[in-house]
Amino acid sequence: ELEQLKTNFISTISHEFKTPLTSIMMGTSLLNDGTVGRLNTEQGRILISIEEDCCKLSNLVDDLLYMSKIESKDAAYDMKYVSINELVDEATKPFYIQSASKGVSLHVVTPLNLPKVYVDREKIIWVINNLLGNALKYTNNKDEISVGASVQNEKILITISDTGIGIPGDYLEKIFDQFVQVENSDLEIRGTGLGLFIAREIVRSHGGKIWCKSQLDKGSSFTFSLPLNNSTATKI
Ligand code: ADP
């Protein structure tokens, strides 16, 4: 009950934040495009930092809202049989341009004709998007990201690997907890620390697991499993 109260509280607060935040962002955008008068250089500089902070807050509010939706006991899962190849292709598509513009190569190495899996398509796409988004955040020019899938022991395994900055060993379990971020990672590229927590909630709700292997300065590899039989569907 306490957990549910906490989830409802986070959800309410996030909603309350959303409206004024949207209006602040609209205001800064009006000031920025000069509609209401020209700004001098110093004012423009201050406005840019307000916009960046609004953007961070907006991402945090979106993640909090999504987290409370996923954690709510009435969380709705729209379960269907989905082709894994299609799922991976759809989730990867938006990242080709972003990775190319950063000089990072992105490969999908999934065997053809993988079996169908019984999942909530949008939520599993969200998980892959989040892992790819992280891979891109923590890689640099000339690094590589690959997405693979395989079948093992009645499970489908989906892996997103990168050759980026890597994660220290003592963080490998902790990073799946709420708001945990590796301390040394660049403050500029920090997100909200909620992505992996939400990803784990979604994967667990499907009866699967998620884990990470990594070596500092060599890269990271995140894998999640999904059961191939549909027995978990009834539990959702
Ligand atoms: P964030 O929004 O901060 O990325 P996540 O929950 O998705 O939140 O990730 C938690 C932390 O795990 C990140 O802040 C980062 O320190 C670390 N991390 C996640 N993915 C990677 C990766 N591919 N390479 C290096 N560090 C990573």
PDB file of C-alpha atoms and ligand atoms in Angstrom:
ATOM      1  CA  GLU A   1       0.000   0.000   0.000  1.00  0.00           C
ATOM      2  CA  LEU A   2       2.858   2.332   0.888  1.00  0.00           C
ATOM      3  CA  GLU A   3       4.513   1.578  -2.472  1.00  0.00           C
ATOM      4  CA  GLN A   4       1.248   2.346  -4.255  1.00  0.00           C
ATOM      5  CA  LEU A   5       0.861   5.600  -2.305  1.00  0.00           C
ATOM      6  CA  LYS A   6       4.399   6.578  -3.254  1.00  0.00           C
ATOM      7  CA  THR A   7       3.735   5.785  -6.915  1.00  0.00           C
ATOM      8  CA  ASN A   8       0.533   7.857  -6.892  1.00  0.00           C
ATOM      9  CA  PHE A   9       2.342  10.705  -5.163  1.00  0.00           C
ATOM     10  CA  ILE A  10       5.124  10.728  -7.773  1.00  0.00           C
ATOM     11  CA  SER A  11       2.555  10.590 -10.540  1.00  0.00           C
ATOM     12  CA  THR A  12       0.535  13.529  -9.123  1.00  0.00           C
ATOM     13  CA  ILE A  13       3.609  15.692  -8.512  1.00  0.00           C
ATOM     14  CA  SER A  14       4.936  14.964 -12.007  1.00  0.00           C
ATOM     15  CA  HIS A  15       1.611  15.969 -13.576  1.00  0.00           C
ATOM     16  CA  GLU A  16       1.591  19.169 -11.511  1.00  0.00           C
ATOM     17  CA  PHE A  17       5.110  19.958 -12.728  1.00  0.00           C
ATOM     18  CA  LYS A  18       4.321  19.278 -16.364  1.00  0.00           C
ATOM     19  CA  THR A  19       1.939  22.186 -17.068  1.00  0.00           C
ATOM     20  CA  PRO A  20       3.998  25.076 -15.627  1.00  0.00           C
ATOM     21  CA  LEU A  21       7.129  23.561 -17.151  1.00  0.00           C
ATOM     22  CA  THR A  22       5.506  23.513 -20.588  1.00  0.00           C
ATOM     23  CA  SER A  23       4.539  27.158 -20.187  1.00  0.00           C
ATOM     24  CA  ILE A  24       8.086  28.125 -19.100  1.00  0.00           C
ATOM     25  CA  MET A  25       9.421  26.332 -22.182  1.00  0.00           C
ATOM     26  CA  MET A  26       6.967  28.126 -24.454  1.00  0.00           C
ATOM     27  CA  GLY A  27       7.984  31.432 -22.855  1.00  0.00           C
ATOM     28  CA  THR A  28      11.703  30.795 -23.383  1.00  0.00           C
ATOM     29  CA  SER A  29      11.048  29.763 -26.967  1.00  0.00           C
ATOM     30  CA  LEU A  30       9.149  33.050 -27.614  1.00  0.00           C
ATOM     31  CA  LEU A  31      11.998  35.054 -26.060  1.00  0.00           C
ATOM     32  CA  ASN A  32      14.550  33.078 -28.031  1.00  0.00           C
ATOM     33  CA  ASP A  33      13.041  33.547 -31.485  1.00  0.00           C
ATOM     34  CA  GLY A  34      12.792  37.319 -30.953  1.00  0.00           C
ATOM     35  CA  THR A  35       8.980  37.458 -31.285  1.00  0.00           C
ATOM     36  CA  VAL A  36       8.738  39.681 -28.224  1.00  0.00           C
ATOM     37  CA  GLY A  37      11.851  41.771 -28.824  1.00  0.00           C
ATOM     38  CA  ARG A  38      15.575  41.283 -29.340  1.00  0.00           C
ATOM     39  CA  LEU A  39      17.792  40.036 -26.514  1.00  0.00           C
ATOM     40  CA  ASN A  40      21.344  41.186 -25.925  1.00  0.00           C
ATOM     41  CA  THR A  41      24.194  38.630 -25.782  1.00  0.00           C
ATOM     42  CA  GLU A  42      24.154  38.275 -22.002  1.00  0.00           C
ATOM     43  CA  GLN A  43      20.349  37.821 -21.928  1.00  0.00           C
ATOM     44  CA  GLY A  44      20.647  35.237 -24.717  1.00  0.00           C
ATOM     45  CA  ARG A  45      23.288  33.337 -22.750  1.00  0.00           C
ATOM     46  CA  ILE A  46      21.097  33.246 -19.634  1.00  0.00           C
ATOM     47  CA  LEU A  47      18.153  32.092 -21.735  1.00  0.00           C
ATOM     48  CA  ILE A  48      20.141  29.193 -23.188  1.00  0.00           C
ATOM     49  CA  SER A  49      20.987  27.932 -19.720  1.00  0.00           C
ATOM     50  CA  ILE A  50      17.309  28.258 -18.665  1.00  0.00           C
ATOM     51  CA  GLU A  51      16.322  26.248 -21.756  1.00  0.00           C
ATOM     52  CA  GLU A  52      18.880  23.508 -21.005  1.00  0.00           C
ATOM     53  CA  ASP A  53      17.666  23.184 -17.428  1.00  0.00           C
ATOM     54  CA  CYS A  54      14.022  23.106 -18.580  1.00  0.00           C
ATOM     55  CA  CYS A  55      14.928  20.350 -20.992  1.00  0.00           C
ATOM     56  CA  LYS A  56      16.564  18.291 -18.197  1.00  0.00           C
ATOM     57  CA  LEU A  57      13.538  18.831 -15.937  1.00  0.00           C
ATOM     58  CA  SER A  58      11.165  17.912 -18.737  1.00  0.00           C
ATOM     59  CA  ASN A  59      13.063  14.615 -19.339  1.00  0.00           C
ATOM     60  CA  LEU A  60      12.969  13.897 -15.618  1.00  0.00           C
ATOM     61  CA  VAL A  61       9.221  14.567 -15.412  1.00  0.00           C
ATOM     62  CA  ASP A  62       8.594  12.333 -18.461  1.00  0.00           C
ATOM     63  CA  ASP A  63      10.647   9.512 -16.914  1.00  0.00           C
ATOM     64  CA  LEU A  64       8.893   9.908 -13.537  1.00  0.00           C
ATOM     65  CA  LEU A  65       5.496   9.791 -15.228  1.00  0.00           C
ATOM     66  CA  TYR A  66       6.480   6.711 -17.242  1.00  0.00           C
ATOM     67  CA  MET A  67       7.923   5.060 -14.122  1.00  0.00           C
ATOM     68  CA  SER A  68       4.741   5.623 -12.113  1.00  0.00           C
ATOM     69  CA  LYS A  69       2.681   4.281 -15.022  1.00  0.00           C
ATOM     70  CA  ILE A  70       4.822   1.127 -15.174  1.00  0.00           C
ATOM     71  CA  GLU A  71       4.829   0.676 -11.371  1.00  0.00           C
ATOM     72  CA  SER A  72       1.104   1.250 -10.942  1.00  0.00           C
ATOM     73  CA  LYS A  73      -0.792  -1.906 -10.079  1.00  0.00           C
ATOM     74  CA  ASP A  74      -3.180  -1.204 -12.959  1.00  0.00           C
ATOM     75  CA  ALA A  75      -0.316  -0.855 -15.470  1.00  0.00           C
ATOM     76  CA  ALA A  76      -1.777  -1.883 -18.811  1.00  0.00           C
ATOM     77  CA  TYR A  77       0.204  -4.324 -20.967  1.00  0.00           C
ATOM     78  CA  ASP A  78      -0.999  -4.748 -24.521  1.00  0.00           C
ATOM     79  CA  MET A  79       0.319  -8.273 -25.145  1.00  0.00           C
ATOM     80  CA  LYS A  80       0.604  -9.609 -28.695  1.00  0.00           C
ATOM     81  CA  TYR A  81       2.779 -12.028 -30.688  1.00  0.00           C
ATOM     82  CA  VAL A  82       5.438  -9.895 -32.324  1.00  0.00           C
ATOM     83  CA  SER A  83       8.286 -10.696 -34.718  1.00  0.00           C
ATOM     84  CA  ILE A  84      11.588 -10.074 -32.955  1.00  0.00           C
ATOM     85  CA  ASN A  85      13.281  -9.074 -36.198  1.00  0.00           C
ATOM     86  CA  GLU A  86      10.641  -6.387 -36.808  1.00  0.00           C
ATOM     87  CA  LEU A  87      10.787  -5.237 -33.199  1.00  0.00           C
ATOM     88  CA  VAL A  88      14.574  -4.829 -33.263  1.00  0.00           C
ATOM     89  CA  ASP A  89      14.504  -3.100 -36.670  1.00  0.00           C
ATOM     90  CA  GLU A  90      11.814  -0.648 -35.571  1.00  0.00           C
ATOM     91  CA  ALA A  91      13.563   0.154 -32.293  1.00  0.00           C
ATOM     92  CA  THR A  92      16.928   0.658 -33.999  1.00  0.00           C
ATOM     93  CA  LYS A  93      15.762   2.759 -36.977  1.00  0.00           C
ATOM     94  CA  PRO A  94      15.696   6.172 -35.203  1.00  0.00           C
ATOM     95  CA  PHE A  95      19.309   5.736 -34.064  1.00  0.00           C
ATOM     96  CA  TYR A  96      21.078   5.437 -37.447  1.00  0.00           C
ATOM     97  CA  ILE A  97      21.131   9.188 -38.124  1.00  0.00           C
ATOM     98  CA  GLN A  98      22.050  10.125 -34.538  1.00  0.00           C
ATOM     99  CA  SER A  99      24.911   7.625 -34.389  1.00  0.00           C
ATOM    100  CA  ALA A 100      26.232   8.584 -37.839  1.00  0.00           C
ATOM    101  CA  SER A 101      26.285  12.250 -36.844  1.00  0.00           C
ATOM    102  CA  LYS A 102      28.391  11.311 -33.811  1.00  0.00           C
ATOM    103  CA  GLY A 103      30.758   9.168 -35.913  1.00  0.00           C
ATOM    104  CA  VAL A 104      29.612   5.969 -34.168  1.00  0.00           C
ATOM    105  CA  SER A 105      28.781   2.920 -36.304  1.00  0.00           C
ATOM    106  CA  LEU A 106      25.618   1.009 -35.511  1.00  0.00           C
ATOM    107  CA  HIS A 107      25.097  -2.618 -36.630  1.00  0.00           C
ATOM    108  CA  VAL A 108      22.188  -4.981 -36.234  1.00  0.00           C
ATOM    109  CA  VAL A 109      23.346  -8.601 -36.204  1.00  0.00           C
ATOM    110  CA  THR A 110      20.183 -10.633 -35.664  1.00  0.00           C
ATOM    111  CA  PRO A 111      19.666 -13.980 -37.430  1.00  0.00           C
ATOM    112  CA  LEU A 112      16.747 -13.985 -39.861  1.00  0.00           C
ATOM    113  CA  ASN A 113      13.468 -15.659 -38.921  1.00  0.00           C
ATOM    114  CA  LEU A 114      13.705 -15.494 -35.157  1.00  0.00           C
ATOM    115  CA  PRO A 115      10.534 -16.793 -33.470  1.00  0.00           C
ATOM    116  CA  LYS A 116       7.684 -14.528 -32.460  1.00  0.00           C
ATOM    117  CA  VAL A 117       7.532 -13.433 -28.856  1.00  0.00           C
ATOM    118  CA  TYR A 118       4.478 -12.548 -26.759  1.00  0.00           C
ATOM    119  CA  VAL A 119       5.126  -8.997 -25.503  1.00  0.00           C
ATOM    120  CA  ASP A 120       3.854  -5.455 -25.202  1.00  0.00           C
ATOM    121  CA  ARG A 121       5.498  -4.169 -28.373  1.00  0.00           C
ATOM    122  CA  GLU A 122       5.721  -0.484 -27.340  1.00  0.00           C
ATOM    123  CA  LYS A 123       7.238  -1.286 -23.952  1.00  0.00           C
ATOM    124  CA  ILE A 124       9.931  -3.599 -25.343  1.00  0.00           C
ATOM    125  CA  ILE A 125      10.727  -0.981 -28.000  1.00  0.00           C
ATOM    126  CA  TRP A 126      11.043   1.519 -25.132  1.00  0.00           C
ATOM    127  CA  VAL A 127      13.590  -0.788 -23.423  1.00  0.00           C
ATOM    128  CA  ILE A 128      15.692  -1.195 -26.596  1.00  0.00           C
ATOM    129  CA  ASN A 129      15.486   2.561 -27.282  1.00  0.00           C
ATOM    130  CA  ASN A 130      16.696   3.309 -23.788  1.00  0.00           C
ATOM    131  CA  LEU A 131      19.648   0.891 -24.025  1.00  0.00           C
ATOM    132  CA  LEU A 132      20.556   2.276 -27.446  1.00  0.00           C
ATOM    133  CA  GLY A 133      20.187   5.853 -26.174  1.00  0.00           C
ATOM    134  CA  ASN A 134      22.617   5.047 -23.334  1.00  0.00           C
ATOM    135  CA  ALA A 135      25.042   3.284 -25.684  1.00  0.00           C
ATOM    136  CA  LEU A 136      25.066   6.399 -27.842  1.00  0.00           C
ATOM    137  CA  LYS A 137      25.441   8.722 -24.843  1.00  0.00           C
ATOM    138  CA  TYR A 138      28.492   6.892 -23.536  1.00  0.00           C
ATOM    139  CA  THR A 139      30.375   6.354 -26.814  1.00  0.00           C
ATOM    140  CA  ASN A 140      32.536   8.699 -28.856  1.00  0.00           C
ATOM    141  CA  ASN A 141      33.648   9.170 -32.429  1.00  0.00           C
ATOM    142  CA  LYS A 142      34.849   5.864 -34.054  1.00  0.00           C
ATOM    143  CA  ASP A 143      33.149   3.691 -31.413  1.00  0.00           C
ATOM    144  CA  GLU A 144      30.732   0.909 -32.364  1.00  0.00           C
ATOM    145  CA  ILE A 145      27.293  -0.137 -31.174  1.00  0.00           C
ATOM    146  CA  SER A 146      25.765  -3.479 -32.079  1.00  0.00           C
ATOM    147  CA  VAL A 147      22.361  -5.002 -31.503  1.00  0.00           C
ATOM    148  CA  GLY A 148      22.052  -8.773 -31.500  1.00  0.00           C
ATOM    149  CA  ALA A 149      19.407 -11.379 -30.717  1.00  0.00           C
ATOM    150  CA  SER A 150      19.556 -15.132 -30.186  1.00  0.00           C
ATOM    151  CA  VAL A 151      17.476 -17.999 -28.825  1.00  0.00           C
ATOM    152  CA  GLN A 152      18.743 -19.921 -25.782  1.00  0.00           C
ATOM    153  CA  ASN A 153      16.853 -22.355 -23.530  1.00  0.00           C
ATOM    154  CA  GLU A 154      13.333 -21.263 -24.485  1.00  0.00           C
ATOM    155  CA  LYS A 155      14.326 -17.634 -24.126  1.00  0.00           C
ATOM    156  CA  ILE A 156      15.086 -14.879 -26.533  1.00  0.00           C
ATOM    157  CA  LEU A 157      18.140 -12.822 -25.602  1.00  0.00           C
ATOM    158  CA  ILE A 158      18.529  -9.293 -26.943  1.00  0.00           C
ATOM    159  CA  THR A 159      21.936  -7.647 -26.477  1.00  0.00           C
ATOM    160  CA  ILE A 160      23.006  -4.044 -27.024  1.00  0.00           C
ATOM    161  CA  SER A 161      26.796  -3.677 -26.896  1.00  0.00           C
ATOM    162  CA  ASP A 162      29.024  -0.659 -27.216  1.00  0.00           C
ATOM    163  CA  THR A 163      32.734   0.075 -27.252  1.00  0.00           C
ATOM    164  CA  GLY A 164      32.260   3.182 -25.101  1.00  0.00           C
ATOM    165  CA  ILE A 165      33.498   4.361 -21.698  1.00  0.00           C
ATOM    166  CA  GLY A 166      32.381   1.258 -19.773  1.00  0.00           C
ATOM    167  CA  ILE A 167      31.045   0.921 -16.216  1.00  0.00           C
ATOM    168  CA  PRO A 168      33.078   0.202 -13.045  1.00  0.00           C
ATOM    169  CA  GLY A 169      32.513  -3.313 -11.646  1.00  0.00           C
ATOM    170  CA  ASP A 170      30.930  -2.127  -8.385  1.00  0.00           C
ATOM    171  CA  TYR A 171      28.170  -0.355 -10.347  1.00  0.00           C
ATOM    172  CA  LEU A 172      27.103  -3.267 -12.560  1.00  0.00           C
ATOM    173  CA  GLU A 173      24.175  -4.258 -10.294  1.00  0.00           C
ATOM    174  CA  LYS A 174      23.431  -0.838  -8.789  1.00  0.00           C
ATOM    175  CA  ILE A 175      22.843   1.015 -12.073  1.00  0.00           C
ATOM    176  CA  PHE A 176      19.455  -0.711 -12.353  1.00  0.00           C
ATOM    177  CA  ASP A 177      18.279   1.042  -9.164  1.00  0.00           C
ATOM    178  CA  GLN A 178      16.422   4.362  -9.189  1.00  0.00           C
ATOM    179  CA  PHE A 179      18.569   7.483  -9.696  1.00  0.00           C
ATOM    180  CA  VAL A 180      21.890   5.606  -9.646  1.00  0.00           C
ATOM    181  CA  GLN A 181      24.429   7.070 -12.053  1.00  0.00           C
ATOM    182  CA  VAL A 182      28.138   6.314 -12.294  1.00  0.00           C
ATOM    183  CA  GLU A 183      29.789   9.139 -10.393  1.00  0.00           C
ATOM    184  CA  ASN A 184      32.563   9.824 -12.849  1.00  0.00           C
ATOM    185  CA  SER A 185      30.378   9.932 -15.938  1.00  0.00           C
ATOM    186  CA  ASP A 186      30.374  13.273 -17.685  1.00  0.00           C
ATOM    187  CA  LEU A 187      27.836  15.630 -16.082  1.00  0.00           C
ATOM    188  CA  GLU A 188      27.034  17.138 -19.467  1.00  0.00           C
ATOM    189  CA  ILE A 189      25.629  13.882 -20.829  1.00  0.00           C
ATOM    190  CA  ARG A 190      23.861  12.728 -17.696  1.00  0.00           C
ATOM    191  CA  GLY A 191      20.253  11.690 -17.969  1.00  0.00           C
ATOM    192  CA  THR A 192      17.824  11.074 -15.139  1.00  0.00           C
ATOM    193  CA  GLY A 193      19.103   7.783 -13.706  1.00  0.00           C
ATOM    194  CA  LEU A 194      15.673   6.224 -14.195  1.00  0.00           C
ATOM    195  CA  GLY A 195      16.004   4.579 -17.618  1.00  0.00           C
ATOM    196  CA  LEU A 196      17.552   1.280 -16.511  1.00  0.00           C
ATOM    197  CA  PHE A 197      15.203   1.042 -13.525  1.00  0.00           C
ATOM    198  CA  ILE A 198      12.170   1.370 -15.818  1.00  0.00           C
ATOM    199  CA  ALA A 199      13.738  -1.063 -18.314  1.00  0.00           C
ATOM    200  CA  ARG A 200      14.181  -3.660 -15.556  1.00  0.00           C
ATOM    201  CA  GLU A 201      10.565  -3.202 -14.389  1.00  0.00           C
ATOM    202  CA  ILE A 202       9.293  -3.762 -17.940  1.00  0.00           C
ATOM    203  CA  VAL A 203      11.509  -6.803 -18.562  1.00  0.00           C
ATOM    204  CA  ARG A 204      10.556  -8.364 -15.190  1.00  0.00           C
ATOM    205  CA  SER A 205       6.869  -7.845 -15.927  1.00  0.00           C
ATOM    206  CA  HIS A 206       7.382  -9.964 -19.040  1.00  0.00           C
ATOM    207  CA  GLY A 207       9.009 -12.731 -16.950  1.00  0.00           C
ATOM    208  CA  GLY A 208      12.522 -11.855 -18.139  1.00  0.00           C
ATOM    209  CA  LYS A 209      15.794 -10.588 -16.698  1.00  0.00           C
ATOM    210  CA  ILE A 210      18.225  -7.814 -17.591  1.00  0.00           C
ATOM    211  CA  TRP A 211      21.940  -7.639 -16.825  1.00  0.00           C
ATOM    212  CA  CYS A 212      25.111  -5.857 -17.802  1.00  0.00           C
ATOM    213  CA  LYS A 213      28.728  -6.852 -18.477  1.00  0.00           C
ATOM    214  CA  SER A 214      31.280  -4.128 -18.839  1.00  0.00           C
ATOM    215  CA  GLN A 215      34.936  -3.214 -18.733  1.00  0.00           C
ATOM    216  CA  LEU A 216      36.125   0.313 -18.091  1.00  0.00           C
ATOM    217  CA  ASP A 217      37.338   2.036 -21.264  1.00  0.00           C
ATOM    218  CA  LYS A 218      36.443  -1.056 -23.335  1.00  0.00           C
ATOM    219  CA  GLY A 219      32.658  -0.867 -23.436  1.00  0.00           C
ATOM    220  CA  SER A 220      29.435  -2.300 -22.068  1.00  0.00           C
ATOM    221  CA  SER A 221      27.018  -4.989 -23.054  1.00  0.00           C
ATOM    222  CA  PHE A 222      23.412  -5.004 -21.822  1.00  0.00           C
ATOM    223  CA  THR A 223      21.349  -8.172 -22.340  1.00  0.00           C
ATOM    224  CA  PHE A 224      17.718  -8.866 -21.534  1.00  0.00           C
ATOM    225  CA  SER A 225      15.814 -12.108 -21.817  1.00  0.00           C
ATOM    226  CA  LEU A 226      12.182 -12.720 -22.696  1.00  0.00           C
ATOM    227  CA  PRO A 227      10.542 -16.113 -22.252  1.00  0.00           C
ATOM    228  CA  LEU A 228       9.413 -17.758 -25.491  1.00  0.00           C
ATOM    229  CA  ASN A 229       6.406 -19.501 -23.956  1.00  0.00           C
ATOM    230  CA  ASN A 230       3.486 -17.245 -23.140  1.00  0.00           C
ATOM    231  CA  SER A 231       2.926 -18.435 -19.544  1.00  0.00           C
ATOM    232  CA  THR A 232       3.923 -15.030 -18.186  1.00  0.00           C
ATOM    233  CA  ALA A 233       1.154 -13.334 -20.126  1.00  0.00           C
ATOM    234  CA  THR A 234      -1.453 -14.475 -17.616  1.00  0.00           C
ATOM    235  CA  LYS A 235       0.546 -12.991 -14.747  1.00  0.00           C
ATOM    236  CA  ILE A 236       0.557  -9.499 -16.277  1.00  0.00           C
TER     237      ILE A 236
HETATM  238  P1  ADP B   1      20.637   7.845 -17.331  1.00  0.00           P
HETATM  239  O1  ADP B   1      19.389   8.590 -17.689  1.00  0.00           O
HETATM  240  O2  ADP B   1      21.508   8.542 -16.343  1.00  0.00           O
HETATM  241  O3  ADP B   1      21.374   7.349 -18.533  1.00  0.00           O
HETATM  242  P2  ADP B   1      20.081   5.074 -16.750  1.00  0.00           P
HETATM  243  O4  ADP B   1      19.290   4.441 -15.650  1.00  0.00           O
HETATM  244  O5  ADP B   1      19.682   4.749 -18.144  1.00  0.00           O
HETATM  245  O6  ADP B   1      20.065   6.629 -16.493  1.00  0.00           O
HETATM  246  O7  ADP B   1      21.601   4.682 -16.548  1.00  0.00           O
HETATM  247  C1  ADP B   1      22.187   4.793 -15.234  1.00  0.00           C
HETATM  248  C2  ADP B   1      23.675   5.032 -15.329  1.00  0.00           C
HETATM  249  O8  ADP B   1      24.340   3.883 -15.852  1.00  0.00           O
HETATM  250  C3  ADP B   1      24.073   6.165 -16.273  1.00  0.00           C
HETATM  251  O9  ADP B   1      23.970   7.424 -15.636  1.00  0.00           O
HETATM  252  C4  ADP B   1      25.515   5.800 -16.602  1.00  0.00           C
HETATM  253  O10 ADP B   1      26.375   6.228 -15.557  1.00  0.00           O
HETATM  254  C5  ADP B   1      25.476   4.265 -16.608  1.00  0.00           C
HETATM  255  N1  ADP B   1      25.318   3.696 -17.969  1.00  0.00           N
HETATM  256  C6  ADP B   1      24.170   3.221 -18.523  1.00  0.00           C
HETATM  257  N2  ADP B   1      24.401   2.735 -19.748  1.00  0.00           N
HETATM  258  C7  ADP B   1      25.718   2.897 -19.992  1.00  0.00           C
HETATM  259  C8  ADP B   1      26.580   2.587 -21.101  1.00  0.00           C
HETATM  260  N3  ADP B   1      26.114   2.002 -22.204  1.00  0.00           N
HETATM  261  N4  ADP B   1      27.897   2.900 -20.979  1.00  0.00           N
HETATM  262  C9  ADP B   1      28.389   3.481 -19.855  1.00  0.00           C
HETATM  263  N5  ADP B   1      27.625   3.806 -18.784  1.00  0.00           N
HETATM  264  C10 ADP B   1      26.312   3.511 -18.845  1.00  0.00           C
END
